[in-house]
Each structure stands twice: as structure tokens, then as C-alpha cells.
Amino acid sequence: MSRVAEFLFRRRGGAGWHWTDVFTWFWLIGGLIVMFGPALWLVNSSFKTPAALAEFPPTVLPYVTAEAIVEGYEEPLQLFEVRNDDGSVRVLAEVRRLGTVAQMVDPANPGEIIRVNIQNRTPKRSIAFALDNYVQPFLAFDFFLYLRNSVFVTVVATLITLLTNSMAAFALSKYNFRGRSAVMMLIVATLMVPLSVILVPLYSVISAMGLFNSLWGVILPTVATPTGVFMLRQYMLTIPDELIEAARMDKASEWQIYWRIILPLTAPALAVLAIFSVVWRWNDFLWPLIVLSRKEVYTLQVGLNTYAGELNVQWHYILAMTVVTMIPVVLVFIFLQRFITTGIAGSGLK
Amino acid sequence: MGDVRNGIATRAGAMILAPVGWLANVFDAPLRMLQRRTGSNGMAVFFLAPNMLVFGIFVLFPLVINILYSMTGGGALFLGDRTFVGADQYGRLFSCGSYLDPKSCTEDLFWIAVWNTLAFVVLQVAMMVAVALVTALVLNRELRARSFWRAVFFFPVLLSPVVVGLIWRWILQRQGLLNLMVFEAGGTPVNWLVERNWAFTATIMVSVWAHVGFYALILLAGLQAIPKDLYEAAEMDGTRPLRVFWRITLPLLAPNLLVVLVLTLIRAVQIFDEVYVLTGGGPGTSTLFLTQYIYEVGFASMLRNPGLASAASILMGAVLVVLTLIQLGIARRNEQRGKMR
């Protein structure tokens, strides 16, 4: 034991433990628990049956109480392990309970009623994952529709964002024209206008265009991201102008220069913007909440919020669907978080 | 082996890019004609057009008519159908016996939201900056697997506000994980989201939990830009860690801290999504914040009043503009200082 401890607490250069080292590890381990714990608990809970979810104190593993169909009874009966006076244990099914005495039957011999004091019995339970939580929302509710809507919004908005932002960034980095700095100022100014400030007029614009209750009404206002234009412009400024001059000599059109030279060279920045855009659009909530009022056009976020806001919250479904909603973002996190963290550290955008 | 994999990747990439190349060719002919008219430099307008069109329609135009909306009354949606009322909406927002007592105001909910938001901003920003700073300092130490630990704190940043709200609703509910811990520790379970003060505290904690990783990253980048020789010199002089922190780290990190401070302020003023899912503004109005007030008055409540909602949103926008100008000023100063170095 002391060897293990010695190995674990050995420090480089034989230096001792300073209080800052203790604090560092306290913060890191605490952070690990606090940051991942809640999400893991949610995933864990999503595999429990409604009965198991209603239990307090909650168990860590998803248990279900065992039931059996007994001859002569219409409903399935709950099984209990009953301790006999001689210490042996047998499994009985409960017919009904009167005060502290339960009337039970042996499934093998359903004719005979046995009276048992409830202190002498424990529910028979087994571990089982309630996969129904995941299946039912797709079959009985509209979650498949919401999922499809969310995917559509995310993919289309990201593609349009990449195209329009890169075109604008190209114009702002590689051309000299009158009013260029004015355009830049205008884009900077829009950084100051968050959605929450223009909700009412934007809603009227969308309605006037007939885009209320349409996924396009969710997509279009989000695609001209100032941060995207900025980021791509910064990147394109590093591409040497000589490349463009050479292409012009070879009679390439401006469109070809943009499409065949600039875009491929901007690929790393485009990739970062694409990741950001996917996360942004997948997570959008306030604007879809306003534009989408019919269930057929709900995105996952809006649908989830609606079901969670109902008086009689069906937590077992909500939990499972929250996990489903989390999946794409968790995948992005696992595979691409290095891109994002370096992207943020470099540019300070989110 | 690597060659084979590269070959497959190249071929797959070519297959994905084939329609893209086709798209380029289709567009090329008409665009060449356009270019003949505008000249190559004139094509800049063409490249700018889609983005600026979207900006114009969905940002600038709404911004301008927002001012008109705030000067009209009634429940009609389109500006043409609305009646001009001048500054009445602002007058209504500001008609108060005493601004400190929302009950004495005509629009009591607005002032409840204002005071709630103010309290939230002060507490949340202080806590956010403190936790982000400690996290950045910890992550800046010599750690094995630093990128792993960095990712740990960054994880909740990517989660959607709805997911964040639901995760914590599940944990804070009467029979949730937190009450299990309280119960195991021998305490009496609390109904966290039904008790006013606890619900308000929860909104602060949850929003810090969800975003602190982002700000910690910005501060970490700032810490890593501090020259190492300063620390080496301090170590040779045998300076104590706390003194090193006050005399070297904090002054040199000040510009980044300022950026984080203003950014958190801007975000905290607009807080809506995760709180709306977590508490819905309740219990009562104890977690009703400004954006939710605007949303409810403009869209959700039975007595919809778009004019009032826009007036409130313009007041909030004015605060945000001031904060953003400060942020841009700081960013510019930092940039110049960076150039001088």
C-alpha cells in the first residue's frame, strides 16, 4: 500500500507537495465530477423505468421489479422474495395488501392464498435497461420529425453560412473598392445587435415574407454571422495575392479564383466555422421557439422544451430524448474539441 | 498501408467534391458574362451581395423599424396597421411610484425583471470570472494530459441550453441527485426549484457551470502568452506563489480579464435559454429576467403588446451597445499593445 502511495504521490525532482499542488488536484478532480457527473447521471437515469425513476433514494443501477402472470389473475402480479420462519426463501406473487399483511400466491400453485407479514418480504428486482424510453418517443410521439427538422436546419444553415460568409470574406480581403471600410464597420456594428434586441421586428419581417412556421424562417436570419465573416477574412488575408495575379494571367474568372484557389486554401478556417455553425444551429432555441408554433415544424430543442413543460412531465421519455439531443454535440466534442479549443483561444469567438 | 488509406481518402474526397466542381462550372459561364460588364474589381459587389442582403433584411432593417415599433401601440403585427403613440410605451415602462419598488410601477413585471437581471448580472459575473480565473490558473500549471483537463471544463459549453436546463432540472428536482446527497449526509431534502432563493441561486450556478469553460480558455490563452522568464526570475529570487500571482500574473493578465469581464457582462444581461428551461421564470417571478420579459410581452402573454416589448428591447439594446463599445475599445487597445511588444 505504501509503495502504491509512494508511486502516486512521487513528484518530479523529488520535490515535496506544496499547497498549490494539492489545490490543483482538488480543482481538477472536482471539475471532472462536476462537469461530467450531471450529464452522466442523466444518461444513467434515461435507462430506468418510470417506477424506478419515482423511487427515493434513487438507485445507481436501473432495476425493474419482477412480475409474473399467474393463472386465475388478469393483471401480472408483482413478485417478492419471502423469508419463511425457518430462514428459507421462496418467491411469491402479491395478490393484494391489507395493512401489514399481504395476501400472496405461489405461482406454481395458484389455488392457495398465503398470508405474509410485509416485514418478511422484499421486492424481487433485476437489472434491466428500459430501452422503451428510447423507442416510444420515436414511435408514439413526433421525435423522429423533430430530429429530421433539426438535421435539416443544421445542415442547410451551415452550408449557406459557409458559402455566403466565405464570399463576403473574399470580397473584403482581396478587393479594393470604395466603401470597403464602411462595410466592415457595418459588420462590426451587427456584432452589437443580439437576437434578443430585435425579436419583435424580425418576427414581423419573417411573417411578412411568409416564413412563419417554416424551417427557412429559422435558417435565413442566422446565416450572415459576423464572426464567420471576420474569421474567414483574417485567414484569407494570409493567402498571397500573387496566386490571384497568376490565375488572372491564365484567364481565370473571378468566380474560378474564388472557387478553385481561395476556397481550397481556406479549408482549415472553413472547417472551424463549419464546426461552430453546426453546434450553434443545433443548439438554437429562442428564435425557433418564436418562429415555429406548429408541432410538425418543431426542432428537437423546441419539441423537448414543449414536452418538458407539460403539466404531467413524462420524465422517462424526456431523459431519453435529451440524451438523443446531446449525441451530435458529444460526438463533436470527442472528435473535434481540439479544433474548437484552439479556435477559441486564437480568436476569442464563440 | 498509409498509402492505401490516403488513396481511399483522396478518392472519397474526390467523390464528395465532384458535384462541387460541377457547381463551379455551371456558375462560371454566366458569371464570366457578369464580370465582362463589371470588370474584375467590380465582382467584389457580387461576392458581398448575398451576405449583405441577409444582413440588411434580417438585422439592419429590423433594427431600424424596431425604433418605430417602440413608438406605436396596439396588438397588430405589421407596422402599417399600428397607431402612432409617440413615447407612450417608454412612459409606461418608466411610470413608477418608486423604481426600487416594482409593485408601485404600472409595468411591475418589467421592473421585477430589471432588478432580477441586475442581481443576476452582478453575482453571476463575479462568480464566472473568479471560477474561470482559478480554472485557467490550474490548467496553466505543468500537468500531464493538459488537453484532457482542458476538455473536461469545456464539455458543458457545447451542450444546448435546453439540454443544460433539463439536466439540472432532473438533478435539482425533489427526488433528484442533489437531494440524495443531502439525504445521505443527514440533511433534510430541499425543493430547490420551488424555493425562491434557491431557484435564483440555481440559475447562477447552472449558467456558470455551462459557460465557465469558454472563459477559462480565453484566460488560459492569456496566461500562456506571459513570458516564462518572468516566472523563472521570480523563482530564483525565491518569491512566494501568492506574491508571484499578485505581482506578475494578475497585472499581465489584466487585458484578458477585462475582455472576459465585458463578455460575461454582455451575455449575462441577455440571459434567457437555460433559465427559461430550468425555472420558466419561477417560482412566481423570482427568476424572471429581461429577455424573458420581452419574449412574454411580445409573443407569449395573453395581452400581447409588441410596442412595449420593442421599447424594453431597445432599452436593453442601449446597455448592450455601451458594453460592446467598451469591449471593442479594449480589444483595439490590446491589439496595439500586442504590436508594440
PDB file of C-alpha atoms in Angstrom, chain A residues 27 31 34-35 38 350, chain B residues 119-135 152-159 164-165 168 199-217 260 264-265 267-268 271 274-275 278 289:
ATOM      1  CA  TRP A  27      -9.849  21.512  -8.533  1.00  0.00           C
ATOM      2  CA  GLY A  31     -14.098  19.676 -12.032  1.00  0.00           C
ATOM      3  CA  VAL A  34     -19.000  18.447 -11.521  1.00  0.00           C
ATOM      4  CA  MET A  35     -18.615  18.861 -15.293  1.00  0.00           C
ATOM      5  CA  PRO A  38     -24.654  15.676 -14.182  1.00  0.00           C
ATOM      6  CA  LYS A 350     -17.955  31.521 -29.608  1.00  0.00           C
TER       7      LYS A 350
ATOM      8  CA  ALA B 119     -28.778  41.000  -9.226  1.00  0.00           C
ATOM      9  CA  PHE B 120     -28.110  38.090 -11.561  1.00  0.00           C
ATOM     10  CA  VAL B 121     -25.517  40.030 -13.582  1.00  0.00           C
ATOM     11  CA  VAL B 122     -23.565  41.170 -10.515  1.00  0.00           C
ATOM     12  CA  LEU B 123     -23.475  37.760  -8.838  1.00  0.00           C
ATOM     13  CA  GLN B 124     -23.055  35.646 -11.954  1.00  0.00           C
ATOM     14  CA  VAL B 125     -20.295  37.779 -13.496  1.00  0.00           C
ATOM     15  CA  ALA B 126     -18.326  37.859 -10.247  1.00  0.00           C
ATOM     16  CA  MET B 127     -18.615  34.125  -9.850  1.00  0.00           C
ATOM     17  CA  MET B 128     -17.919  33.395 -13.513  1.00  0.00           C
ATOM     18  CA  VAL B 129     -14.736  35.479 -13.620  1.00  0.00           C
ATOM     19  CA  ALA B 130     -13.493  34.016 -10.331  1.00  0.00           C
ATOM     20  CA  VAL B 131     -14.109  30.387 -11.303  1.00  0.00           C
ATOM     21  CA  ALA B 132     -12.741  30.926 -14.823  1.00  0.00           C
ATOM     22  CA  LEU B 133      -9.599  32.526 -13.410  1.00  0.00           C
ATOM     23  CA  VAL B 134      -8.943  29.724 -10.920  1.00  0.00           C
ATOM     24  CA  THR B 135      -9.578  27.119 -13.612  1.00  0.00           C
ATOM     25  CA  VAL B 152     -13.210  18.464 -19.133  1.00  0.00           C
ATOM     26  CA  PHE B 153     -14.049  22.047 -18.287  1.00  0.00           C
ATOM     27  CA  PHE B 154     -15.047  22.811 -21.857  1.00  0.00           C
ATOM     28  CA  PHE B 155     -17.572  19.984 -22.202  1.00  0.00           C
ATOM     29  CA  PRO B 156     -20.740  21.779 -20.970  1.00  0.00           C
ATOM     30  CA  VAL B 157     -20.051  24.760 -23.255  1.00  0.00           C
ATOM     31  CA  LEU B 158     -21.132  22.702 -26.256  1.00  0.00           C
ATOM     32  CA  LEU B 159     -24.381  21.457 -24.723  1.00  0.00           C
ATOM     33  CA  VAL B 164     -28.423  22.114 -19.780  1.00  0.00           C
ATOM     34  CA  GLY B 165     -31.754  23.206 -18.340  1.00  0.00           C
ATOM     35  CA  TRP B 168     -30.207  20.394 -13.920  1.00  0.00           C
ATOM     36  CA  ALA B 199     -34.098  28.781  -7.542  1.00  0.00           C
ATOM     37  CA  PHE B 200     -32.306  32.095  -8.089  1.00  0.00           C
ATOM     38  CA  THR B 201     -29.043  30.627  -6.846  1.00  0.00           C
ATOM     39  CA  ALA B 202     -29.564  27.661  -9.149  1.00  0.00           C
ATOM     40  CA  THR B 203     -29.845  29.911 -12.217  1.00  0.00           C
ATOM     41  CA  ILE B 204     -26.478  31.470 -11.345  1.00  0.00           C
ATOM     42  CA  MET B 205     -24.767  28.154 -10.636  1.00  0.00           C
ATOM     43  CA  VAL B 206     -26.119  26.475 -13.744  1.00  0.00           C
ATOM     44  CA  SER B 207     -25.162  29.312 -16.077  1.00  0.00           C
ATOM     45  CA  VAL B 208     -21.648  29.398 -14.594  1.00  0.00           C
ATOM     46  CA  TRP B 209     -21.414  25.625 -14.994  1.00  0.00           C
ATOM     47  CA  ALA B 210     -22.497  25.843 -18.618  1.00  0.00           C
ATOM     48  CA  HIS B 211     -20.153  28.624 -19.780  1.00  0.00           C
ATOM     49  CA  VAL B 212     -17.151  28.805 -17.488  1.00  0.00           C
ATOM     50  CA  GLY B 213     -15.047  26.547 -19.725  1.00  0.00           C
ATOM     51  CA  PHE B 214     -15.218  29.067 -22.552  1.00  0.00           C
ATOM     52  CA  TYR B 215     -13.906  31.956 -20.458  1.00  0.00           C
ATOM     53  CA  ALA B 216     -11.300  29.761 -18.802  1.00  0.00           C
ATOM     54  CA  LEU B 217      -9.933  29.037 -22.283  1.00  0.00           C
ATOM     55  CA  VAL B 260     -13.722  38.200 -20.163  1.00  0.00           C
ATOM     56  CA  THR B 264     -19.657  37.793 -19.442  1.00  0.00           C
ATOM     57  CA  LEU B 265     -21.490  41.058 -18.733  1.00  0.00           C
ATOM     58  CA  ARG B 267     -24.047  37.555 -22.078  1.00  0.00           C
ATOM     59  CA  ALA B 268     -25.431  37.838 -18.546  1.00  0.00           C
ATOM     60  CA  ILE B 271     -29.647  35.515 -20.115  1.00  0.00           C
ATOM     61  CA  GLU B 274     -31.195  27.753 -19.920  1.00  0.00           C
ATOM     62  CA  VAL B 275     -33.033  29.683 -17.205  1.00  0.00           C
ATOM     63  CA  LEU B 278     -34.764  25.357 -15.809  1.00  0.00           C
ATOM     64  CA  PHE B 289     -35.118  38.152 -16.463  1.00  0.00           C
TER      65      PHE B 289
END
